[in-house]
PDB file of C-alpha atoms in Angstrom:
ATOM      1  CA  UNK E  15      60.309   2.586 -50.811  1.00  0.00           C
ATOM      2  CA  UNK E  16      59.048  -0.437 -48.756  1.00  0.00           C
ATOM      3  CA  UNK E  17      56.576  -3.069 -49.270  1.00  0.00           C
ATOM      4  CA  UNK E  18      53.551  -3.319 -48.240  1.00  0.00           C
ATOM      5  CA  UNK E  19      53.495  -5.137 -44.969  1.00  0.00           C
ATOM      6  CA  UNK E  20      51.635  -8.693 -46.338  1.00  0.00           C
ATOM      7  CA  UNK E  21      49.050  -9.739 -43.804  1.00  0.00           C
ATOM      8  CA  UNK E  22      48.896 -12.124 -40.788  1.00  0.00           C
ATOM      9  CA  UNK E  23      46.678 -15.152 -41.839  1.00  0.00           C
ATOM     10  CA  UNK E  24      44.896 -17.481 -39.040  1.00  0.00           C
ATOM     11  CA  UNK E  25      43.948 -20.970 -39.706  1.00  0.00           C
ATOM     12  CA  UNK E  26      40.945 -22.675 -38.183  1.00  0.00           C
ATOM     13  CA  UNK E  27      41.747 -26.192 -38.613  1.00  0.00           C
ATOM     14  CA  UNK E  28      44.588 -26.636 -40.768  1.00  0.00           C
ATOM     15  CA  UNK E  29      43.535 -30.119 -42.901  1.00  0.00           C
ATOM     16  CA  UNK E  30      45.925 -31.126 -45.864  1.00  0.00           C
ATOM     17  CA  UNK E  31      43.733 -27.989 -48.163  1.00  0.00           C
ATOM     18  CA  UNK E  32      44.948 -25.379 -45.113  1.00  0.00           C
ATOM     19  CA  UNK E  33      47.902 -26.486 -45.340  1.00  0.00           C
ATOM     20  CA  UNK E  34      49.076 -26.365 -48.576  1.00  0.00           C
ATOM     21  CA  UNK E  35      47.250 -22.753 -48.663  1.00  0.00           C
ATOM     22  CA  UNK E  36      49.480 -22.118 -46.002  1.00  0.00           C
ATOM     23  CA  UNK E  37      52.433 -23.010 -47.186  1.00  0.00           C
ATOM     24  CA  UNK E  38      52.833 -21.495 -50.185  1.00  0.00           C
ATOM     25  CA  UNK E  39      52.065 -18.154 -49.093  1.00  0.00           C
ATOM     26  CA  UNK E  40      54.136 -18.160 -46.701  1.00  0.00           C
ATOM     27  CA  UNK E  41      56.839 -19.407 -48.565  1.00  0.00           C
ATOM     28  CA  UNK E  42      55.527 -16.679 -51.151  1.00  0.00           C
ATOM     29  CA  UNK E  43      55.845 -13.677 -48.844  1.00  0.00           C
ATOM     30  CA  UNK E  44      52.212 -13.202 -49.269  1.00  0.00           C
ATOM     31  CA  UNK E  45      51.109 -13.585 -45.586  1.00  0.00           C
ATOM     32  CA  UNK E  46      52.669 -13.762 -42.614  1.00  0.00           C
ATOM     33  CA  UNK E  47      51.377 -17.042 -40.244  1.00  0.00           C
ATOM     34  CA  UNK E  48      49.550 -16.146 -37.100  1.00  0.00           C
ATOM     35  CA  UNK E  49      47.680 -19.069 -35.093  1.00  0.00           C
ATOM     36  CA  UNK E  50      47.105 -22.579 -36.638  1.00  0.00           C
ATOM     37  CA  UNK E  51      44.034 -23.906 -34.583  1.00  0.00           C
ATOM     38  CA  UNK E  52      43.095 -27.424 -34.541  1.00  0.00           C
ATOM     39  CA  UNK E  53      40.943 -30.162 -32.221  1.00  0.00           C
ATOM     40  CA  UNK E  54      44.417 -31.801 -30.967  1.00  0.00           C
ATOM     41  CA  UNK E  55      47.361 -29.596 -30.543  1.00  0.00           C
ATOM     42  CA  UNK E  56      49.795 -32.529 -31.706  1.00  0.00           C
ATOM     43  CA  UNK E  57      47.955 -31.983 -35.601  1.00  0.00           C
ATOM     44  CA  UNK E  58      48.549 -28.406 -35.141  1.00  0.00           C
ATOM     45  CA  UNK E  59      51.752 -28.306 -34.186  1.00  0.00           C
ATOM     46  CA  UNK E  60      52.465 -31.096 -37.522  1.00  0.00           C
ATOM     47  CA  UNK E  61      50.390 -28.299 -39.819  1.00  0.00           C
ATOM     48  CA  UNK E  62      53.016 -25.138 -38.517  1.00  0.00           C
ATOM     49  CA  UNK E  63      55.999 -27.860 -39.305  1.00  0.00           C
ATOM     50  CA  UNK E  64      54.948 -28.450 -42.653  1.00  0.00           C
ATOM     51  CA  UNK E  65      53.874 -24.927 -42.861  1.00  0.00           C
ATOM     52  CA  UNK E  66      56.968 -23.257 -42.264  1.00  0.00           C
ATOM     53  CA  UNK E  67      55.118 -20.318 -39.514  1.00  0.00           C
ATOM     54  CA  UNK E  68      52.856 -19.451 -37.233  1.00  0.00           C
ATOM     55  CA  UNK E  69      51.664 -20.498 -33.746  1.00  0.00           C
ATOM     56  CA  UNK E  70      49.858 -23.495 -32.728  1.00  0.00           C
ATOM     57  CA  UNK E  71      46.919 -24.331 -30.598  1.00  0.00           C
ATOM     58  CA  UNK E  72      43.355 -25.343 -29.577  1.00  0.00           C
ATOM     59  CA  UNK E  73      39.851 -24.112 -29.928  1.00  0.00           C
ATOM     60  CA  UNK E  74      40.653 -24.204 -25.529  1.00  0.00           C
ATOM     61  CA  UNK E  75      42.550 -20.391 -26.017  1.00  0.00           C
ATOM     62  CA  UNK E  76      41.141 -17.886 -26.982  1.00  0.00           C
ATOM     63  CA  UNK E  77      41.800 -16.356 -30.827  1.00  0.00           C
ATOM     64  CA  UNK E  78      44.073 -13.387 -31.556  1.00  0.00           C
ATOM     65  CA  UNK E  79      43.909 -10.490 -33.883  1.00  0.00           C
ATOM     66  CA  UNK E  80      44.384 -11.027 -37.583  1.00  0.00           C
ATOM     67  CA  UNK E  81      43.694  -9.197 -40.861  1.00  0.00           C
ATOM     68  CA  UNK E  82      42.275 -12.894 -42.651  1.00  0.00           C
ATOM     69  CA  UNK E  83      40.637 -16.149 -40.887  1.00  0.00           C
ATOM     70  CA  UNK E  84      40.803 -19.069 -42.953  1.00  0.00           C
ATOM     71  CA  UNK E  85      38.626 -22.010 -42.042  1.00  0.00           C
ATOM     72  CA  UNK E  86      39.927 -24.824 -43.911  1.00  0.00           C
ATOM     73  CA  UNK E  87      37.676 -27.256 -40.929  1.00  0.00           C
ATOM     74  CA  UNK E  88      34.481 -29.524 -42.060  1.00  0.00           C
ATOM     75  CA  UNK E  89      31.709 -28.249 -43.257  1.00  0.00           C
ATOM     76  CA  UNK E  90      29.401 -28.968 -40.527  1.00  0.00           C
ATOM     77  CA  UNK E  91      31.764 -27.170 -38.366  1.00  0.00           C
ATOM     78  CA  UNK E  92      32.342 -23.614 -39.948  1.00  0.00           C
ATOM     79  CA  UNK E  93      29.136 -22.171 -37.986  1.00  0.00           C
ATOM     80  CA  UNK E  94      31.121 -23.136 -34.681  1.00  0.00           C
ATOM     81  CA  UNK E  95      34.417 -22.252 -36.119  1.00  0.00           C
ATOM     82  CA  UNK E  96      33.092 -18.715 -37.002  1.00  0.00           C
ATOM     83  CA  UNK E  97      31.264 -18.479 -32.721  1.00  0.00           C
ATOM     84  CA  UNK E  98      35.173 -18.815 -31.778  1.00  0.00           C
ATOM     85  CA  UNK E  99      36.888 -17.184 -33.065  1.00  0.00           C
ATOM     86  CA  UNK E 100      34.424 -13.970 -33.403  1.00  0.00           C
ATOM     87  CA  UNK E 101      35.699 -14.310 -29.487  1.00  0.00           C
ATOM     88  CA  UNK E 102      38.369 -11.820 -30.200  1.00  0.00           C
ATOM     89  CA  UNK E 103      36.006  -8.557 -31.665  1.00  0.00           C
ATOM     90  CA  UNK E 104      36.277  -8.487 -35.397  1.00  0.00           C
ATOM     91  CA  UNK E 105      35.704  -4.915 -37.844  1.00  0.00           C
ATOM     92  CA  UNK E 106      34.575  -4.871 -41.560  1.00  0.00           C
ATOM     93  CA  UNK E 107      38.605  -4.304 -41.935  1.00  0.00           C
ATOM     94  CA  UNK E 108      38.719  -8.292 -41.157  1.00  0.00           C
ATOM     95  CA  UNK E 109      38.093 -11.142 -43.775  1.00  0.00           C
ATOM     96  CA  UNK E 110      37.165 -14.219 -42.789  1.00  0.00           C
ATOM     97  CA  UNK E 111      36.079 -17.201 -45.623  1.00  0.00           C
ATOM     98  CA  UNK E 112      36.004 -21.110 -45.909  1.00  0.00           C
ATOM     99  CA  UNK E 113      36.922 -23.512 -48.864  1.00  0.00           C
ATOM    100  CA  UNK E 114      33.845 -25.214 -48.999  1.00  0.00           C
ATOM    101  CA  UNK E 115      32.829 -26.638 -51.963  1.00  0.00           C
ATOM    102  CA  UNK E 116      28.774 -26.112 -51.536  1.00  0.00           C
ATOM    103  CA  UNK E 117      29.057 -23.431 -49.052  1.00  0.00           C
ATOM    104  CA  UNK E 118      28.460 -20.576 -49.560  1.00  0.00           C
ATOM    105  CA  UNK E 119      29.535 -17.550 -47.353  1.00  0.00           C
ATOM    106  CA  UNK E 120      27.014 -16.742 -45.115  1.00  0.00           C
ATOM    107  CA  UNK E 121      28.109 -19.871 -43.462  1.00  0.00           C
ATOM    108  CA  UNK E 122      29.731 -17.669 -41.411  1.00  0.00           C
ATOM    109  CA  UNK E 123      27.459 -14.883 -40.888  1.00  0.00           C
ATOM    110  CA  UNK E 124      28.068 -15.639 -37.146  1.00  0.00           C
ATOM    111  CA  UNK E 125      31.747 -13.872 -37.896  1.00  0.00           C
ATOM    112  CA  UNK E 126      29.569 -10.851 -38.899  1.00  0.00           C
ATOM    113  CA  UNK E 127      30.549  -7.422 -39.146  1.00  0.00           C
ATOM    114  CA  UNK E 128      34.230  -9.373 -40.867  1.00  0.00           C
ATOM    115  CA  UNK E 129      34.206  -9.659 -44.965  1.00  0.00           C
ATOM    116  CA  UNK E 130      32.483 -13.032 -45.416  1.00  0.00           C
ATOM    117  CA  UNK E 131      33.964 -15.106 -48.863  1.00  0.00           C
ATOM    118  CA  UNK E 132      34.120 -18.857 -49.824  1.00  0.00           C
ATOM    119  CA  UNK E 133      36.361 -19.664 -52.438  1.00  0.00           C
ATOM    120  CA  UNK E 134      37.258 -23.136 -53.715  1.00  0.00           C
ATOM    121  CA  UNK E 135      39.372 -24.228 -55.876  1.00  0.00           C
ATOM    122  CA  UNK E 136      38.936 -27.496 -57.757  1.00  0.00           C
ATOM    123  CA  UNK E 137      41.759 -29.560 -57.121  1.00  0.00           C
ATOM    124  CA  UNK E 138      42.738 -32.524 -55.704  1.00  0.00           C
ATOM    125  CA  UNK E 139      44.308 -32.007 -51.991  1.00  0.00           C
ATOM    126  CA  UNK E 140      45.118 -35.557 -51.827  1.00  0.00           C
ATOM    127  CA  UNK E 141      48.178 -34.602 -49.421  1.00  0.00           C
ATOM    128  CA  UNK E 142      49.965 -31.607 -48.945  1.00  0.00           C
ATOM    129  CA  UNK E 143      53.355 -32.591 -49.934  1.00  0.00           C
ATOM    130  CA  UNK E 144      52.067 -33.443 -53.434  1.00  0.00           C
ATOM    131  CA  UNK E 145      49.574 -29.902 -53.361  1.00  0.00           C
ATOM    132  CA  UNK E 146      52.200 -27.744 -53.264  1.00  0.00           C
ATOM    133  CA  UNK E 147      53.824 -28.890 -56.859  1.00  0.00           C
ATOM    134  CA  UNK E 148      50.265 -29.448 -58.197  1.00  0.00           C
ATOM    135  CA  UNK E 149      48.044 -26.341 -57.415  1.00  0.00           C
ATOM    136  CA  UNK E 150      49.037 -24.324 -59.702  1.00  0.00           C
ATOM    137  CA  UNK E 151      46.831 -23.998 -62.569  1.00  0.00           C
ATOM    138  CA  UNK E 152      43.313 -25.223 -60.684  1.00  0.00           C
ATOM    139  CA  UNK E 153      40.403 -22.888 -60.385  1.00  0.00           C
ATOM    140  CA  UNK E 154      39.220 -21.183 -57.882  1.00  0.00           C
ATOM    141  CA  UNK E 155      35.409 -20.327 -57.896  1.00  0.00           C
ATOM    142  CA  UNK E 156      34.875 -17.366 -55.058  1.00  0.00           C
ATOM    143  CA  UNK E 157      31.447 -15.264 -53.769  1.00  0.00           C
ATOM    144  CA  UNK E 158      31.122 -13.276 -51.264  1.00  0.00           C
ATOM    145  CA  UNK E 159      31.951  -9.929 -50.431  1.00  0.00           C
ATOM    146  CA  UNK E 160      33.225  -7.520 -52.447  1.00  0.00           C
ATOM    147  CA  UNK E 161      35.872  -6.665 -50.432  1.00  0.00           C
ATOM    148  CA  UNK E 162      37.168  -9.525 -49.400  1.00  0.00           C
ATOM    149  CA  UNK E 163      37.026 -11.102 -52.974  1.00  0.00           C
ATOM    150  CA  UNK E 164      39.391  -7.999 -53.901  1.00  0.00           C
ATOM    151  CA  UNK E 165      41.750  -9.006 -50.511  1.00  0.00           C
ATOM    152  CA  UNK E 166      41.642 -12.267 -51.671  1.00  0.00           C
ATOM    153  CA  UNK E 167      41.798 -12.953 -55.091  1.00  0.00           C
ATOM    154  CA  UNK E 168      45.816 -11.783 -55.514  1.00  0.00           C
ATOM    155  CA  UNK E 169      46.685 -14.590 -52.369  1.00  0.00           C
ATOM    156  CA  UNK E 170      45.733 -16.994 -54.820  1.00  0.00           C
ATOM    157  CA  UNK E 171      46.328 -15.459 -58.686  1.00  0.00           C
ATOM    158  CA  UNK E 172      49.625 -15.077 -56.664  1.00  0.00           C
ATOM    159  CA  UNK E 173      49.626 -19.419 -56.676  1.00  0.00           C
ATOM    160  CA  UNK E 174      49.470 -19.036 -60.339  1.00  0.00           C
ATOM    161  CA  UNK E 175      45.481 -20.150 -59.699  1.00  0.00           C
ATOM    162  CA  UNK E 176      42.701 -19.181 -62.417  1.00  0.00           C
ATOM    163  CA  UNK E 177      39.867 -17.123 -60.272  1.00  0.00           C
ATOM    164  CA  UNK E 178      36.338 -17.862 -61.225  1.00  0.00           C
ATOM    165  CA  UNK E 179      33.928 -15.327 -59.504  1.00  0.00           C
ATOM    166  CA  UNK E 180      29.883 -16.914 -59.181  1.00  0.00           C
ATOM    167  CA  UNK E 181      27.094 -14.039 -58.364  1.00  0.00           C
ATOM    168  CA  UNK E 182      26.624 -13.435 -54.442  1.00  0.00           C
ATOM    169  CA  UNK E 183      23.087 -12.541 -54.928  1.00  0.00           C
ATOM    170  CA  UNK E 184      22.579 -16.123 -56.022  1.00  0.00           C
ATOM    171  CA  UNK E 185      21.878 -18.468 -53.148  1.00  0.00           C
ATOM    172  CA  UNK E 186      21.624 -21.160 -54.159  1.00  0.00           C
ATOM    173  CA  UNK E 187      24.986 -20.739 -57.426  1.00  0.00           C
ATOM    174  CA  UNK E 188      27.349 -21.873 -55.356  1.00  0.00           C
ATOM    175  CA  UNK E 189      25.260 -25.491 -54.363  1.00  0.00           C
ATOM    176  CA  UNK E 190      24.609 -26.182 -57.963  1.00  0.00           C
ATOM    177  CA  UNK E 191      28.299 -25.392 -58.530  1.00  0.00           C
ATOM    178  CA  UNK E 192      29.021 -28.233 -57.046  1.00  0.00           C
ATOM    179  CA  UNK E 193      26.921 -30.297 -58.018  1.00  0.00           C
ATOM    180  CA  UNK E 194      28.162 -29.440 -61.848  1.00  0.00           C
ATOM    181  CA  UNK E 195      31.510 -30.710 -60.317  1.00  0.00           C
ATOM    182  CA  UNK E 196      30.914 -33.877 -58.880  1.00  0.00           C
ATOM    183  CA  UNK E 197      28.762 -34.884 -61.755  1.00  0.00           C
ATOM    184  CA  UNK E 198      31.546 -33.839 -64.153  1.00  0.00           C
ATOM    185  CA  UNK E 199      34.010 -35.497 -61.046  1.00  0.00           C
ATOM    186  CA  UNK E 200      32.263 -38.503 -59.116  1.00  0.00           C
ATOM    187  CA  UNK E 201      29.675 -39.253 -61.375  1.00  0.00           C
ATOM    188  CA  UNK E 202      32.199 -39.421 -64.555  1.00  0.00           C
ATOM    189  CA  UNK E 203      33.527 -42.017 -62.226  1.00  0.00           C
ATOM    190  CA  UNK E 204      30.334 -44.130 -61.599  1.00  0.00           C
ATOM    191  CA  UNK E 205      29.030 -43.954 -65.768  1.00  0.00           C
ATOM    192  CA  UNK E 206      32.692 -45.180 -66.536  1.00  0.00           C
ATOM    193  CA  UNK E 207      32.442 -48.089 -64.371  1.00  0.00           C
ATOM    194  CA  UNK E 208      29.457 -48.945 -65.355  1.00  0.00           C
ATOM    195  CA  UNK E 209      30.503 -49.320 -68.878  1.00  0.00           C
ATOM    196  CA  UNK E 210      33.128 -51.218 -68.204  1.00  0.00           C
ATOM    197  CA  UNK E 211      30.716 -53.415 -66.170  1.00  0.00           C
ATOM    198  CA  UNK E 212      28.635 -53.827 -68.424  1.00  0.00           C
ATOM    199  CA  UNK E 213      31.330 -54.923 -70.831  1.00  0.00           C
ATOM    200  CA  UNK E 214      32.989 -57.485 -68.525  1.00  0.00           C
ATOM    201  CA  UNK E 215      28.900 -59.068 -67.872  1.00  0.00           C
ATOM    202  CA  UNK E 216      29.252 -59.557 -71.934  1.00  0.00           C
ATOM    203  CA  UNK E 217      33.164 -61.605 -71.407  1.00  0.00           C
ATOM    204  CA  UNK E 218      35.609 -59.012 -71.590  1.00  0.00           C
ATOM    205  CA  UNK E 219      37.997 -58.897 -69.349  1.00  0.00           C
ATOM    206  CA  UNK E 220      38.467 -54.704 -67.791  1.00  0.00           C
ATOM    207  CA  UNK E 221      41.330 -54.096 -69.372  1.00  0.00           C
ATOM    208  CA  UNK E 222      39.978 -55.151 -72.735  1.00  0.00           C
ATOM    209  CA  UNK E 223      36.964 -53.257 -72.256  1.00  0.00           C
ATOM    210  CA  UNK E 224      38.922 -50.268 -71.069  1.00  0.00           C
ATOM    211  CA  UNK E 225      41.018 -50.759 -74.132  1.00  0.00           C
ATOM    212  CA  UNK E 226      38.061 -50.905 -76.199  1.00  0.00           C
ATOM    213  CA  UNK E 227      35.722 -48.186 -74.388  1.00  0.00           C
ATOM    214  CA  UNK E 228      38.249 -45.229 -74.113  1.00  0.00           C
ATOM    215  CA  UNK E 229      38.282 -43.818 -77.338  1.00  0.00           C
ATOM    216  CA  UNK E 230      34.159 -43.358 -77.478  1.00  0.00           C
ATOM    217  CA  UNK E 231      34.376 -42.190 -74.078  1.00  0.00           C
ATOM    218  CA  UNK E 232      37.747 -39.361 -74.687  1.00  0.00           C
ATOM    219  CA  UNK E 233      36.471 -37.911 -77.461  1.00  0.00           C
ATOM    220  CA  UNK E 234      32.791 -37.748 -77.173  1.00  0.00           C
ATOM    221  CA  UNK E 235      34.276 -35.829 -73.525  1.00  0.00           C
ATOM    222  CA  UNK E 236      36.129 -33.855 -75.718  1.00  0.00           C
ATOM    223  CA  UNK E 237      33.890 -32.611 -78.955  1.00  0.00           C
ATOM    224  CA  UNK E 238      31.093 -32.470 -75.634  1.00  0.00           C
ATOM    225  CA  UNK E 239      33.562 -30.012 -73.362  1.00  0.00           C
ATOM    226  CA  UNK E 240      33.803 -28.093 -76.461  1.00  0.00           C
ATOM    227  CA  UNK E 241      30.080 -27.961 -77.890  1.00  0.00           C
ATOM    228  CA  UNK E 242      26.260 -28.090 -77.506  1.00  0.00           C
ATOM    229  CA  UNK E 243      25.352 -32.208 -76.410  1.00  0.00           C
ATOM    230  CA  UNK E 244      22.904 -32.216 -79.200  1.00  0.00           C
ATOM    231  CA  UNK E 245      26.003 -32.284 -81.698  1.00  0.00           C
ATOM    232  CA  UNK E 246      27.981 -34.576 -80.294  1.00  0.00           C
ATOM    233  CA  UNK E 247      24.786 -36.989 -79.559  1.00  0.00           C
ATOM    234  CA  UNK E 248      24.999 -40.356 -81.366  1.00  0.00           C
ATOM    235  CA  UNK E 249      23.089 -43.781 -80.493  1.00  0.00           C
ATOM    236  CA  UNK E 250      19.815 -45.179 -80.983  1.00  0.00           C
ATOM    237  CA  UNK E 251      17.690 -43.080 -78.737  1.00  0.00           C
ATOM    238  CA  UNK E 252      19.462 -40.160 -80.792  1.00  0.00           C
ATOM    239  CA  UNK E 253      18.137 -41.724 -84.654  1.00  0.00           C
ATOM    240  CA  UNK E 254      15.152 -43.188 -82.599  1.00  0.00           C
ATOM    241  CA  UNK E 255      16.393 -46.749 -82.495  1.00  0.00           C
ATOM    242  CA  UNK E 256      13.781 -48.234 -80.519  1.00  0.00           C
ATOM    243  CA  UNK E 257      14.463 -52.171 -82.133  1.00  0.00           C
ATOM    244  CA  UNK E 258      17.987 -52.031 -80.391  1.00  0.00           C
ATOM    245  CA  UNK E 259      16.820 -50.227 -77.276  1.00  0.00           C
ATOM    246  CA  UNK E 260      14.530 -52.865 -76.157  1.00  0.00           C
ATOM    247  CA  UNK E 261      17.278 -55.559 -76.701  1.00  0.00           C
ATOM    248  CA  UNK E 262      19.567 -53.951 -74.702  1.00  0.00           C
ATOM    249  CA  UNK E 263      16.361 -53.610 -71.578  1.00  0.00           C
ATOM    250  CA  UNK E 264      16.047 -57.550 -72.734  1.00  0.00           C
ATOM    251  CA  UNK E 265      19.804 -58.243 -72.602  1.00  0.00           C
ATOM    252  CA  UNK E 266      20.019 -56.311 -68.807  1.00  0.00           C
ATOM    253  CA  UNK E 267      17.562 -57.579 -67.781  1.00  0.00           C
ATOM    254  CA  UNK E 268      17.741 -61.609 -68.328  1.00  0.00           C
ATOM    255  CA  UNK E 269      21.429 -61.218 -67.305  1.00  0.00           C
ATOM    256  CA  UNK E 270      23.192 -60.796 -64.024  1.00  0.00           C
ATOM    257  CA  UNK E 271      23.609 -56.608 -64.016  1.00  0.00           C
ATOM    258  CA  UNK E 272      22.032 -55.898 -60.674  1.00  0.00           C
ATOM    259  CA  UNK E 273      19.194 -54.192 -60.742  1.00  0.00           C
ATOM    260  CA  UNK E 274      20.844 -50.888 -59.402  1.00  0.00           C
ATOM    261  CA  UNK E 275      22.872 -50.557 -63.526  1.00  0.00           C
ATOM    262  CA  UNK E 276      19.232 -51.373 -64.441  1.00  0.00           C
ATOM    263  CA  UNK E 277      18.044 -48.466 -63.496  1.00  0.00           C
ATOM    264  CA  UNK E 278      20.880 -46.495 -64.608  1.00  0.00           C
ATOM    265  CA  UNK E 279      20.897 -47.570 -68.335  1.00  0.00           C
ATOM    266  CA  UNK E 280      17.168 -46.022 -67.479  1.00  0.00           C
ATOM    267  CA  UNK E 281      17.657 -43.109 -66.147  1.00  0.00           C
ATOM    268  CA  UNK E 282      20.191 -42.326 -68.329  1.00  0.00           C
ATOM    269  CA  UNK E 283      18.315 -44.048 -71.236  1.00  0.00           C
ATOM    270  CA  UNK E 284      15.713 -40.865 -70.442  1.00  0.00           C
ATOM    271  CA  UNK E 285      18.230 -37.701 -69.725  1.00  0.00           C
ATOM    272  CA  UNK E 286      19.775 -38.319 -73.144  1.00  0.00           C
ATOM    273  CA  UNK E 287      16.171 -38.911 -75.101  1.00  0.00           C
ATOM    274  CA  UNK E 288      15.737 -34.985 -73.749  1.00  0.00           C
ATOM    275  CA  UNK E 289      19.245 -34.415 -75.350  1.00  0.00           C
ATOM    276  CA  UNK E 290      17.465 -35.969 -78.876  1.00  0.00           C
ATOM    277  CA  UNK E 291      14.418 -33.782 -79.321  1.00  0.00           C
ATOM    278  CA  UNK E 292      16.403 -31.023 -79.599  1.00  0.00           C
ATOM    279  CA  UNK E 293      18.718 -32.366 -82.452  1.00  0.00           C
ATOM    280  CA  UNK E 294      15.206 -32.418 -84.395  1.00  0.00           C
ATOM    281  CA  UNK E 295      16.100 -35.320 -86.705  1.00  0.00           C
ATOM    282  CA  UNK E 296      13.113 -37.639 -86.069  1.00  0.00           C
ATOM    283  CA  UNK E 297       9.566 -37.619 -86.483  1.00  0.00           C
ATOM    284  CA  UNK E 298       7.928 -36.795 -82.668  1.00  0.00           C
ATOM    285  CA  UNK E 299       6.203 -39.823 -83.384  1.00  0.00           C
ATOM    286  CA  UNK E 300       9.904 -42.459 -83.124  1.00  0.00           C
ATOM    287  CA  UNK E 301      10.550 -40.459 -80.166  1.00  0.00           C
ATOM    288  CA  UNK E 302       6.963 -40.673 -78.548  1.00  0.00           C
ATOM    289  CA  UNK E 303       7.737 -44.172 -78.654  1.00  0.00           C
ATOM    290  CA  UNK E 304      11.569 -43.878 -77.412  1.00  0.00           C
ATOM    291  CA  UNK E 305      10.015 -42.408 -74.154  1.00  0.00           C
ATOM    292  CA  UNK E 306       7.603 -44.936 -74.254  1.00  0.00           C
ATOM    293  CA  UNK E 307       9.971 -47.646 -74.174  1.00  0.00           C
ATOM    294  CA  UNK E 308      11.362 -46.441 -71.481  1.00  0.00           C
ATOM    295  CA  UNK E 309       8.950 -45.128 -69.644  1.00  0.00           C
ATOM    296  CA  UNK E 310       7.802 -49.734 -70.022  1.00  0.00           C
ATOM    297  CA  UNK E 311      10.997 -50.193 -69.166  1.00  0.00           C
ATOM    298  CA  UNK E 312      10.682 -48.618 -65.420  1.00  0.00           C
ATOM    299  CA  UNK E 313       8.005 -49.898 -64.842  1.00  0.00           C
ATOM    300  CA  UNK E 314       9.040 -54.133 -65.207  1.00  0.00           C
ATOM    301  CA  UNK E 315      11.959 -52.074 -63.358  1.00  0.00           C
ATOM    302  CA  UNK E 316       9.761 -50.766 -60.742  1.00  0.00           C
ATOM    303  CA  UNK E 317       7.098 -54.765 -59.971  1.00  0.00           C
ATOM    304  CA  UNK E 318      10.781 -57.016 -60.080  1.00  0.00           C
ATOM    305  CA  UNK E 319      12.187 -54.806 -56.576  1.00  0.00           C
TER     306      UNK E 319
END
């Protein structure tokens, strides 16, 4: 019995992500590699060398036929790239997909009538030589046409990735999902960095601050990921402690803590209050006092601008 012929995959914009996926699929025999298209021929040739197969070319040449196009290029270039591959007449049996985090498949509309999709691997692609060893186990979040997803899913699960689909009917689902990953990744870094710097303003070294805060941060992160936030939340806002919160605001205002950090602390206190309201542990009057204190701090910060 003959094995089915693997689909032919071409790549536009073979950056770190594109090289990683193509190398792994090529090595596993999941696809055959067609064109590898980059703005500069040297970049295309370097990508082909890493992938281990493919024909290096630039957009100055015309696209060749293939079964799947992976557009691994900057977000703003996606429509232009889709128009470029559409120079070769496309049909409904072909798949065109991108791996951008915040954009959905409609960014590829110039490539219709091909089946369109987006698949975002939740992974840090620092260097392809590292990513080929660490991608397994990562979630890959997909949306787009059912036909495209049914063809792409086996390719990603062959890399031991975990496949997760968004509701393609929601135009905002992809951007909201990506905002969640940014909050959990980038914004978490900002929050931890602020906590460390506040401890430094209190006279601790950064090393001491890290050792002090690590148990609090890791324990609450694990608990919040496992259960509802209102079951985890503690602290002055949670218990309606206006005196402690006022002391924090006063210390921030009379220290050398930058205005941006003071504003962030106030904003986080207000967001924390929203969680505290769900706990039901405090009388409404006490929560109202917390809100009034937060509003007063906003007025003071605005007056100091």
